[in-house]
Tab-separated table of C-alpha atoms in Angstrom:
chain	number	residue	atom	x	y	z
B	1	MET	CA	27.643	-101.760	-169.568
B	2	LYS	CA	31.083	-100.547	-170.588
B	3	ILE	CA	31.685	-97.620	-172.859
B	4	LYS	CA	35.191	-97.018	-174.197
B	5	LYS	CA	36.353	-93.500	-174.802
B	6	SER	CA	39.455	-91.722	-175.957
B	7	ILE	CA	39.882	-87.994	-175.457
B	8	MET	CA	42.051	-85.476	-177.260
B	9	LEU	CA	45.389	-84.882	-175.547
B	10	LEU	CA	44.675	-81.587	-173.896
B	11	LEU	CA	46.472	-81.081	-170.633
B	12	SER	CA	50.017	-82.463	-170.623
B	13	LEU	CA	52.978	-80.273	-171.534
B	14	VAL	CA	55.480	-80.954	-174.271
B	15	VAL	CA	58.174	-78.290	-174.218
B	16	PRO	CA	58.081	-75.774	-175.747
B	17	VAL	CA	54.286	-75.717	-175.939
B	18	LEU	CA	51.290	-77.128	-174.114
B	19	SER	CA	49.946	-80.087	-176.028
B	20	PHE	CA	46.576	-79.297	-174.444
B	21	ALA	CA	46.644	-76.304	-176.689
B	22	ALA	CA	48.240	-75.448	-179.933
B	23	CYS	CA	51.351	-73.436	-180.584
B	24	SER	CA	51.017	-70.512	-182.961
B	25	LYS	CA	54.422	-71.398	-184.396
B	26	PRO	CA	55.195	-74.530	-186.498
B	27	ALA	CA	53.313	-77.730	-185.673
B	28	ALA	CA	50.224	-75.841	-184.608
B	29	LYS	CA	47.146	-77.837	-183.668
B	30	LYS	CA	43.521	-76.872	-183.117
B	31	VAL	CA	41.887	-77.318	-179.730
B	32	VAL	CA	39.032	-79.787	-180.113
B	33	PRO	CA	35.752	-79.082	-178.285
B	34	LYS	CA	34.604	-81.664	-175.777
B	35	PRO	CA	32.768	-84.487	-177.606
B	36	THR	CA	29.565	-86.206	-176.603
B	37	GLN	CA	29.575	-89.422	-174.578
B	38	GLU	CA	29.194	-91.493	-177.740
B	39	GLN	CA	32.250	-89.940	-179.350
B	40	THR	CA	35.824	-90.978	-178.793
B	41	GLU	CA	38.060	-88.594	-176.935
B	42	ALA	CA	41.603	-88.339	-175.565
B	43	VAL	CA	42.763	-87.500	-172.074
B	44	ALA	CA	45.857	-85.723	-170.866
B	45	THR	CA	49.115	-87.599	-170.683
B	46	THR	CA	52.031	-87.184	-168.384
B	47	LYS	CA	55.208	-89.025	-167.533
B	48	THR	CA	54.241	-88.834	-163.883
B	49	ASP	CA	54.540	-92.110	-162.023
B	50	THR	CA	50.900	-92.672	-161.104
B	51	ALA	CA	51.844	-94.844	-158.160
B	52	LYS	CA	53.748	-91.932	-156.610
B	53	THR	CA	51.610	-88.919	-157.448
B	54	ASP	CA	48.312	-89.727	-155.760
B	55	THR	CA	48.042	-88.726	-152.126
B	56	THR	CA	44.470	-89.825	-151.396
B	57	LYS	CA	44.333	-91.616	-148.060
B	58	LYS	CA	41.684	-93.255	-145.973
B	59	THR	CA	41.139	-91.304	-142.796
B	60	THR	CA	39.081	-91.919	-139.701
B	61	SER	CA	37.858	-88.324	-139.459
B	62	ALA	CA	38.195	-87.066	-143.008
B	63	THR	CA	37.660	-83.454	-143.950
B	64	ILE	CA	37.885	-81.935	-147.402
B	65	SER	CA	38.776	-78.503	-148.746
B	66	THR	CA	36.127	-75.796	-148.995
B	67	ASP	CA	37.641	-74.936	-152.397
B	68	LEU	CA	35.329	-76.584	-154.924
B	69	TYR	CA	38.074	-76.783	-157.524
B	70	LYS	CA	40.356	-78.944	-155.414
B	71	TYR	CA	38.054	-81.775	-156.583
B	72	GLU	CA	38.037	-83.396	-153.166
B	73	VAL	CA	35.098	-85.581	-152.180
B	74	LEU	CA	33.911	-87.698	-149.280
B	75	LEU	CA	32.576	-90.994	-150.618
B	76	ASN	CA	31.067	-93.154	-147.869
B	77	GLY	CA	32.925	-90.891	-145.436
B	78	ILE	CA	36.324	-91.524	-147.060
B	79	LYS	CA	38.307	-88.749	-148.702
B	80	TYR	CA	39.405	-88.902	-152.340
B	81	SER	CA	41.012	-86.249	-154.538
B	82	LEU	CA	40.332	-86.689	-158.246
B	83	PRO	CA	42.077	-87.978	-160.195
B	84	SER	CA	42.787	-90.756	-157.706
B	85	ALA	CA	44.557	-94.082	-158.242
B	86	PHE	CA	42.040	-96.915	-158.543
B	87	SER	CA	43.956	-98.724	-155.788
B	88	ASN	CA	42.581	-96.167	-153.318
B	89	PHE	CA	39.037	-97.197	-154.195
B	90	GLU	CA	39.971	-100.876	-154.210
B	91	LYS	CA	41.371	-100.829	-150.680
B	92	ASN	CA	38.071	-99.328	-149.519
B	93	GLY	CA	35.996	-102.176	-150.925
B	94	TRP	CA	35.222	-101.060	-154.481
B	95	VAL	CA	35.698	-103.688	-157.204
B	96	GLY	CA	35.160	-103.626	-160.948
B	97	GLU	CA	32.434	-105.594	-162.715
B	98	ASP	CA	32.767	-108.268	-165.405
B	99	GLU	CA	36.249	-108.353	-166.987
B	100	PHE	CA	37.574	-105.308	-165.090
B	101	ALA	CA	40.399	-107.263	-163.437
B	102	LYS	CA	41.651	-108.515	-166.823
B	103	ASP	CA	40.948	-105.448	-168.935
B	104	THR	CA	43.643	-102.998	-170.058
B	105	LEU	CA	43.665	-99.411	-171.268
B	106	ALA	CA	45.931	-97.750	-173.819
B	107	PRO	CA	47.775	-94.515	-172.991
B	108	ASN	CA	45.774	-91.292	-173.329
B	109	LYS	CA	42.441	-93.108	-173.085
B	110	TYR	CA	39.598	-93.352	-170.632
B	111	LYS	CA	36.484	-95.483	-170.359
B	112	ILE	CA	33.312	-95.628	-168.315
B	113	GLU	CA	33.099	-98.465	-165.780
B	114	THR	CA	30.844	-99.530	-162.922
B	115	LEU	CA	32.264	-100.373	-159.503
B	116	LYS	CA	30.508	-102.388	-156.795
B	117	ASN	CA	30.864	-102.331	-153.043
B	118	GLY	CA	28.450	-104.864	-151.596
B	119	GLU	CA	24.984	-103.699	-152.684
B	120	GLN	CA	26.305	-100.313	-153.730
B	121	THR	CA	27.253	-99.368	-157.294
B	122	LEU	CA	29.291	-96.416	-158.549
B	123	MET	CA	29.640	-95.097	-162.109
B	124	ILE	CA	33.190	-93.900	-162.836
B	125	SER	CA	35.506	-92.856	-165.641
B	126	ILE	CA	38.938	-94.433	-165.398
B	127	ALA	CA	41.921	-93.010	-167.287
B	128	ASN	CA	45.447	-94.066	-168.238
B	129	PHE	CA	47.785	-91.096	-167.772
B	130	GLY	CA	50.889	-93.219	-168.343
B	131	MET	CA	53.038	-94.035	-171.366
B	132	ASN	CA	52.232	-97.767	-171.668
B	133	VAL	CA	49.167	-99.997	-171.949
B	134	SER	CA	48.126	-100.633	-168.341
B	135	PRO	CA	45.646	-102.833	-166.463
B	136	LEU	CA	42.602	-100.848	-165.324
B	137	SER	CA	43.665	-101.578	-161.766
B	138	LYS	CA	46.788	-99.455	-162.350
B	139	CYS	CA	44.879	-96.487	-163.779
B	140	HIS	CA	43.230	-93.427	-162.233
B	141	VAL	CA	39.597	-92.660	-161.444
B	142	GLY	CA	38.890	-89.218	-162.896
B	143	GLU	CA	35.106	-89.003	-162.611
B	144	ILE	CA	32.415	-90.307	-160.270
B	145	THR	CA	28.633	-89.961	-160.237
B	146	VAL	CA	26.228	-90.562	-157.359
B	147	ASP	CA	22.464	-90.075	-157.655
B	148	THR	CA	19.393	-90.529	-155.476
B	149	TYR	CA	19.113	-94.190	-156.464
B	150	GLY	CA	22.683	-94.813	-155.319
B	151	ALA	CA	22.027	-92.937	-152.097
B	152	LYS	CA	19.090	-95.235	-151.353
B	153	LYS	CA	21.498	-98.164	-151.719
B	154	GLY	CA	23.720	-96.618	-149.052
B	155	THR	CA	26.260	-94.637	-151.058
B	156	THR	CA	26.989	-91.253	-149.474
B	157	ILE	CA	28.716	-88.320	-151.136
B	158	SER	CA	29.739	-84.899	-149.878
B	159	ILE	CA	31.653	-82.224	-151.802
B	160	ALA	CA	33.037	-78.819	-150.796
B	161	LYS	CA	31.033	-76.974	-148.123
B	162	GLY	CA	28.925	-80.058	-147.384
B	163	ILE	CA	26.743	-80.188	-150.494
B	164	THR	CA	25.279	-83.678	-150.879
B	165	ILE	CA	22.307	-85.602	-152.290
B	166	GLY	CA	19.220	-83.889	-150.858
B	167	SER	CA	20.805	-80.449	-150.453
B	168	THR	CA	18.572	-77.641	-151.684
B	169	TYR	CA	19.061	-75.406	-154.699
B	170	ASP	CA	19.462	-72.417	-152.377
B	171	GLN	CA	22.186	-74.220	-150.426
B	172	VAL	CA	24.128	-74.969	-153.619
B	173	ILE	CA	23.964	-71.344	-154.777
B	174	ALA	CA	24.896	-70.090	-151.310
B	175	ALA	CA	27.906	-72.441	-151.282
B	176	TYR	CA	29.262	-71.869	-154.787
B	177	GLY	CA	27.546	-68.850	-156.284
B	178	LYS	CA	26.040	-68.633	-159.755
B	179	ALA	CA	26.905	-71.669	-161.894
B	180	SER	CA	29.140	-71.436	-164.958
B	181	THR	CA	26.139	-72.687	-166.951
B	182	GLU	CA	22.564	-73.536	-166.008
B	183	TYR	CA	20.238	-75.738	-168.052
B	184	LYS	CA	16.617	-76.450	-167.185
B	185	GLY	CA	15.054	-79.614	-168.539
B	186	ASP	CA	11.574	-81.032	-168.027
B	187	THR	CA	12.409	-82.790	-164.755
B	188	LEU	CA	15.881	-81.619	-163.745
B	189	LEU	CA	17.824	-78.361	-163.502
B	190	LYS	CA	21.524	-78.934	-164.212
B	191	LEU	CA	24.074	-76.585	-162.648
B	192	THR	CA	27.572	-76.925	-164.108
B	193	TYR	CA	30.579	-75.477	-162.296
B	194	THR	CA	33.663	-75.489	-164.527
B	195	SER	CA	37.335	-74.839	-163.835
B	196	GLY	CA	38.771	-76.151	-167.103
B	197	THR	CA	38.446	-78.612	-169.954
B	198	TYR	CA	37.351	-81.994	-168.517
B	199	SER	CA	37.317	-80.447	-165.027
B	200	ASN	CA	33.815	-79.678	-163.749
B	201	TYR	CA	30.875	-80.526	-161.518
B	202	GLU	CA	27.358	-81.284	-162.709
B	203	ILE	CA	24.793	-80.876	-159.932
B	204	SER	CA	21.273	-81.842	-160.968
B	205	ILE	CA	18.309	-80.431	-159.061
B	206	ASP	CA	14.856	-82.047	-159.104
B	207	ASN	CA	12.460	-79.427	-160.476
B	208	LYS	CA	9.680	-80.491	-158.102
B	209	THR	CA	11.540	-80.937	-154.815
B	210	LYS	CA	14.219	-78.289	-155.507
B	211	LYS	CA	16.738	-80.711	-154.032
B	212	VAL	CA	19.950	-82.230	-155.399
B	213	TYR	CA	19.151	-85.400	-157.333
B	214	SER	CA	22.668	-86.267	-158.526
B	215	ILE	CA	26.277	-85.102	-158.273
B	216	LYS	CA	28.923	-85.761	-160.893
B	217	LEU	CA	32.465	-84.528	-160.444
B	218	GLU	CA	35.012	-84.874	-163.229
B	219	ASN	CA	38.696	-83.991	-163.170
B	220	LEU	CA	40.379	-85.801	-166.031
B	221	ALA	CA	43.548	-83.747	-165.654
B	222	ALA	CA	46.875	-85.482	-165.246
B	223	PRO	CA	47.983	-85.802	-161.601
B	224	THR	CA	50.368	-83.116	-160.402
B	225	LYS	CA	54.003	-83.908	-161.008
B	226	THR	CA	56.083	-84.633	-157.939
B	227	GLU	CA	58.947	-82.536	-159.267
B	228	THR	CA	58.972	-79.547	-161.587
B	229	LYS	CA	61.770	-77.447	-163.009
B	230	SER	CA	61.468	-73.822	-164.004
B	231	ALA	CA	63.492	-72.303	-166.779
B	232	THR	CA	64.326	-69.298	-164.614
B	233	THR	CA	64.388	-68.433	-160.935
B	234	GLY	CA	63.280	-64.800	-161.112
B	235	LEU	CA	60.722	-62.530	-162.711
B	236	PRO	CA	61.823	-61.633	-166.279
B	237	SER	CA	62.590	-57.991	-167.028
B	238	VAL	CA	59.797	-57.808	-169.647
B	239	VAL	CA	57.264	-58.729	-166.962
B	240	LYS	CA	58.788	-56.294	-164.458
B	241	SER	CA	58.508	-53.513	-167.041
B	242	TYR	CA	54.736	-53.887	-167.479
B	243	LYS	CA	52.636	-51.033	-166.120
B	244	ALA	CA	48.869	-51.326	-166.007
B	245	PRO	CA	47.031	-48.289	-167.383
B	246	SER	CA	44.884	-46.131	-165.110
B	247	SER	CA	42.167	-45.680	-167.720
B	248	ILE	CA	40.845	-47.168	-170.939
B	249	GLY	CA	41.721	-44.301	-173.236
B	250	LYS	CA	39.997	-43.343	-176.482
B	251	ASP	CA	41.738	-45.420	-179.171
B	252	LEU	CA	40.218	-48.880	-179.731
B	253	LEU	CA	43.482	-50.224	-181.161
B	254	SER	CA	45.502	-49.053	-178.168
B	255	PHE	CA	44.279	-52.355	-176.675
B	256	GLN	CA	43.602	-50.790	-173.312
B	257	VAL	CA	40.548	-52.336	-171.663
B	258	LYS	CA	38.707	-52.746	-168.414
B	259	TYR	CA	38.218	-56.473	-167.839
B	260	ALA	CA	36.487	-58.019	-164.826
B	261	GLY	CA	36.838	-54.655	-163.092
B	262	ASN	CA	40.578	-54.078	-163.685
B	263	TYR	CA	42.485	-51.991	-166.239
B	264	TYR	CA	44.897	-53.724	-168.613
B	265	LYS	CA	46.910	-53.088	-171.747
B	266	LEU	CA	47.407	-56.147	-173.946
B	267	PRO	CA	49.585	-58.182	-173.975
B	268	ILE	CA	48.954	-58.813	-170.258
B	269	PRO	CA	51.457	-60.625	-167.995
B	270	VAL	CA	49.909	-63.739	-166.493
B	271	THR	CA	51.251	-62.500	-163.155
B	272	GLU	CA	49.110	-59.361	-163.486
B	273	LEU	CA	45.961	-61.411	-164.034
B	274	VAL	CA	46.810	-63.653	-161.081
B	275	LYS	CA	47.390	-60.574	-158.921
B	276	ASN	CA	43.837	-59.487	-159.749
B	277	GLY	CA	42.210	-62.750	-158.712
B	278	TRP	CA	42.559	-64.996	-161.750
B	279	VAL	CA	43.679	-68.579	-161.129
B	280	LEU	CA	46.016	-70.163	-163.679
B	281	GLN	CA	44.409	-73.544	-164.364
B	282	SER	CA	47.125	-74.746	-166.736
B	283	ASP	CA	50.487	-75.898	-165.359
B	284	ASN	CA	52.239	-72.672	-164.377
B	285	THR	CA	55.635	-74.398	-164.466
B	286	ALA	CA	55.197	-75.471	-168.092
B	287	VAL	CA	58.187	-74.146	-170.027
B	288	ILE	CA	57.634	-72.042	-173.153
B	289	ALA	CA	60.597	-71.436	-175.470
B	290	ALA	CA	61.872	-67.898	-176.035
B	291	LYS	CA	59.723	-65.883	-178.463
B	292	SER	CA	57.237	-68.754	-178.733
B	293	SER	CA	53.487	-68.979	-178.209
B	294	ALA	CA	50.810	-71.424	-177.126
B	295	VAL	CA	47.004	-71.359	-177.183
B	296	GLY	CA	44.306	-72.930	-175.066
B	297	VAL	CA	45.806	-71.796	-171.761
B	298	GLU	CA	43.082	-71.587	-169.118
B	299	LEU	CA	42.612	-69.006	-166.399
B	300	ARG	CA	39.628	-68.909	-164.062
B	301	LYS	CA	38.026	-66.093	-162.105
B	302	ASP	CA	35.208	-67.183	-159.822
B	303	ASN	CA	33.219	-69.623	-161.999
B	304	GLN	CA	34.224	-68.233	-165.403
B	305	VAL	CA	37.057	-69.714	-167.505
B	306	LEU	CA	39.057	-67.763	-170.089
B	307	ARG	CA	40.826	-69.851	-172.714
B	308	THR	CA	43.529	-67.587	-173.994
B	309	GLN	CA	46.710	-67.591	-176.048
B	310	ILE	CA	50.059	-66.667	-174.527
B	311	THR	CA	53.460	-65.524	-175.756
B	312	ASN	CA	56.871	-65.630	-174.121
B	313	TYR	CA	58.426	-62.265	-174.955
B	314	SER	CA	61.659	-63.012	-173.079
B	315	ASP	CA	64.933	-63.934	-174.746
B	316	THR	CA	65.100	-67.120	-172.690
B	317	ALA	CA	62.665	-69.973	-172.055
B	318	GLN	CA	60.159	-69.144	-169.311
B	319	PRO	CA	57.500	-70.983	-167.292
B	320	LEU	CA	53.944	-70.266	-168.354
B	321	LYS	CA	53.370	-68.042	-165.332
B	322	TYR	CA	55.981	-65.572	-166.676
B	323	CYS	CA	54.417	-65.218	-170.133
B	324	PHE	CA	51.820	-62.802	-171.527
B	325	ALA	CA	48.148	-63.295	-172.420
B	326	THR	CA	47.463	-61.829	-175.859
B	327	TYR	CA	43.738	-62.575	-176.065
B	328	ILE	CA	40.709	-61.838	-173.886
B	329	GLU	CA	37.009	-62.182	-174.572
B	330	TYR	CA	33.481	-61.646	-173.458
B	331	TYR	CA	31.390	-64.565	-174.724
B	332	ASN	CA	27.827	-65.578	-173.895
B	333	ASN	CA	28.855	-69.198	-174.419
B	334	GLY	CA	32.336	-68.962	-172.898
B	335	ALA	CA	33.944	-66.471	-170.537
B	336	VAL	CA	31.005	-64.370	-169.373
B	337	VAL	CA	33.292	-61.646	-168.053
B	338	PRO	CA	32.323	-57.943	-168.209
B	339	ILE	CA	34.481	-55.905	-170.584
B	340	GLU	CA	34.722	-52.200	-171.363
B	341	LEU	CA	36.521	-50.787	-174.395
B	342	PRO	CA	37.481	-47.186	-175.240
B	343	LYS	CA	34.612	-44.697	-175.564
B	344	GLY	CA	32.453	-46.707	-173.168
B	345	ILE	CA	31.662	-49.667	-175.425
B	346	THR	CA	30.680	-52.816	-173.481
B	347	GLU	CA	29.006	-56.161	-174.083
B	348	LYS	CA	25.691	-54.334	-173.624
B	349	SER	CA	26.325	-51.792	-176.398
B	350	THR	CA	24.372	-51.702	-179.659
B	351	LEU	CA	25.791	-51.906	-183.179
B	352	ALA	CA	24.825	-48.281	-183.683
B	353	GLN	CA	26.853	-47.279	-180.633
B	354	ILE	CA	29.854	-49.309	-181.851
B	355	THR	CA	29.918	-47.744	-185.309
B	356	ALA	CA	29.312	-44.289	-183.829
B	357	ALA	CA	32.349	-44.787	-181.594
B	358	TYR	CA	34.734	-46.446	-184.055
B	359	GLY	CA	33.406	-45.800	-187.530
B	360	LYS	CA	33.234	-48.268	-190.379
B	361	PRO	CA	34.674	-51.736	-189.576
B	362	THR	CA	37.767	-52.956	-191.398
B	363	LYS	CA	35.854	-56.089	-192.401
B	364	VAL	CA	32.332	-57.509	-192.125
B	365	GLU	CA	31.703	-61.258	-192.461
B	366	ASN	CA	28.617	-63.474	-192.231
B	367	SER	CA	28.008	-67.069	-191.217
B	368	SER	CA	24.749	-69.002	-191.040
B	369	SER	CA	24.038	-67.703	-187.536
B	370	PHE	CA	26.384	-64.801	-186.813
B	371	LYS	CA	27.755	-61.581	-188.221
B	372	TYR	CA	31.308	-60.430	-187.483
B	373	TYR	CA	32.534	-56.825	-187.386
B	374	THR	CA	36.334	-56.593	-187.315
B	375	TYR	CA	38.443	-53.545	-186.496
B	376	GLY	CA	42.171	-53.889	-187.187
B	377	GLU	CA	44.109	-56.761	-188.731
B	378	ILE	CA	45.193	-60.288	-187.857
B	379	PHE	CA	46.898	-60.528	-184.441
B	380	LYS	CA	45.959	-56.883	-183.886
B	381	GLN	CA	42.193	-56.632	-183.864
B	382	VAL	CA	38.914	-56.328	-182.017
B	383	VAL	CA	36.031	-58.456	-183.285
B	384	PHE	CA	32.345	-58.070	-182.416
B	385	MET	CA	30.289	-61.194	-183.080
B	386	THR	CA	26.555	-60.523	-183.253
B	387	LYS	CA	23.339	-62.473	-183.603
B	388	ASP	CA	20.100	-60.740	-184.558
B	389	GLY	CA	21.883	-57.432	-184.059
B	390	LYS	CA	22.948	-58.171	-180.475
B	391	ILE	CA	26.487	-58.768	-179.236
B	392	GLU	CA	27.240	-62.424	-178.519
B	393	LYS	CA	31.013	-62.134	-178.247
B	394	ILE	CA	33.794	-59.542	-178.091
B	395	GLU	CA	37.331	-60.688	-178.933
B	396	VAL	CA	40.374	-58.525	-178.181
B	397	ASN	CA	43.490	-59.972	-179.757
B	398	TYR	CA	46.872	-58.271	-179.718
B	399	ALA	CA	49.979	-60.408	-180.253
B	400	PRO	CA	52.825	-58.176	-181.505
B	401	LYS	CA	56.148	-59.775	-182.419
B	402	GLU	CA	57.895	-57.604	-179.839
B	403	LEU	CA	56.693	-55.590	-176.866
B	404	ASN	CA	56.780	-51.817	-177.236
């Protein structure tokens, strides 16, 4: 059965902003949450020549990276790196079913297909990262799924650190640590490890056997460009001038925080976050115009992803890596990253402790499920989102027009 999908354009760059995200200047767009399988979606576009960008090769003694987020996999002992040109699967015996050979795909779209290799079958998502309507055979495989049934038919799969069908729950946790999210159903426990939008692993564990039942890896991100150009060759003076604080201080609106164990003062240079162990998931060579902003930029630390907004405070265009993050969060349903604010307030604090520390909020708002306590004003505020009196989310947002 074929299922067509289209996903929102999220990952390719259009100077001066990332189209994956929205710019806070004119032509702003909202980031759209990932839809269900029945909904239509869009995938990232790029002008990259797909025939030249993929480096997946068949090897006689293949090994893959121990870094989970390289999205490398051994399928029947052959190495692939997602996204991978369909031609790499084809040369290793995989063919599409039904009208696959005649079917085409519009730019910025993907669809679910089934491949066969003798008695073996493989569920995939295939995407068109190009600018023109292309035959499926010229597109990229961005997602594969193998389960116990497929393994019985002879399909083998191995991901980073040797996790495969039949590995135990304890082995998965030992290999990758605590999952980004964990969901327990009646028969299966699903561990999801996420590095970005449309980039994740879903490892399902049989509740009875405690062993891996299925592995799905998805990386529907445009292939890396073969050539990139930076707007500058050196670190901008505004980034060089940043000095991290040695404490949190006492004033909430000083925007000094302790985040994931390190002290910062917002806005925070991306380079400072990277220095402290964060990985910039978005294209760090993406050029942002002078005094411009973009949202939806992703940074990852361990298995937690922060989707932030950035600003280029330089007088000249700069690559993303030389811009500043103006937003951080603790969120039970997002970046579960420990945060400490002035006067010892953390994600574990009570409402009584918050008001005792900071006084009456500037604004209090209600929704059907949550209550919001805001201190400060737009682009210069701290917001506590609560449910049943408990903190669900803390947002720290400071995006001044100019750096002090």
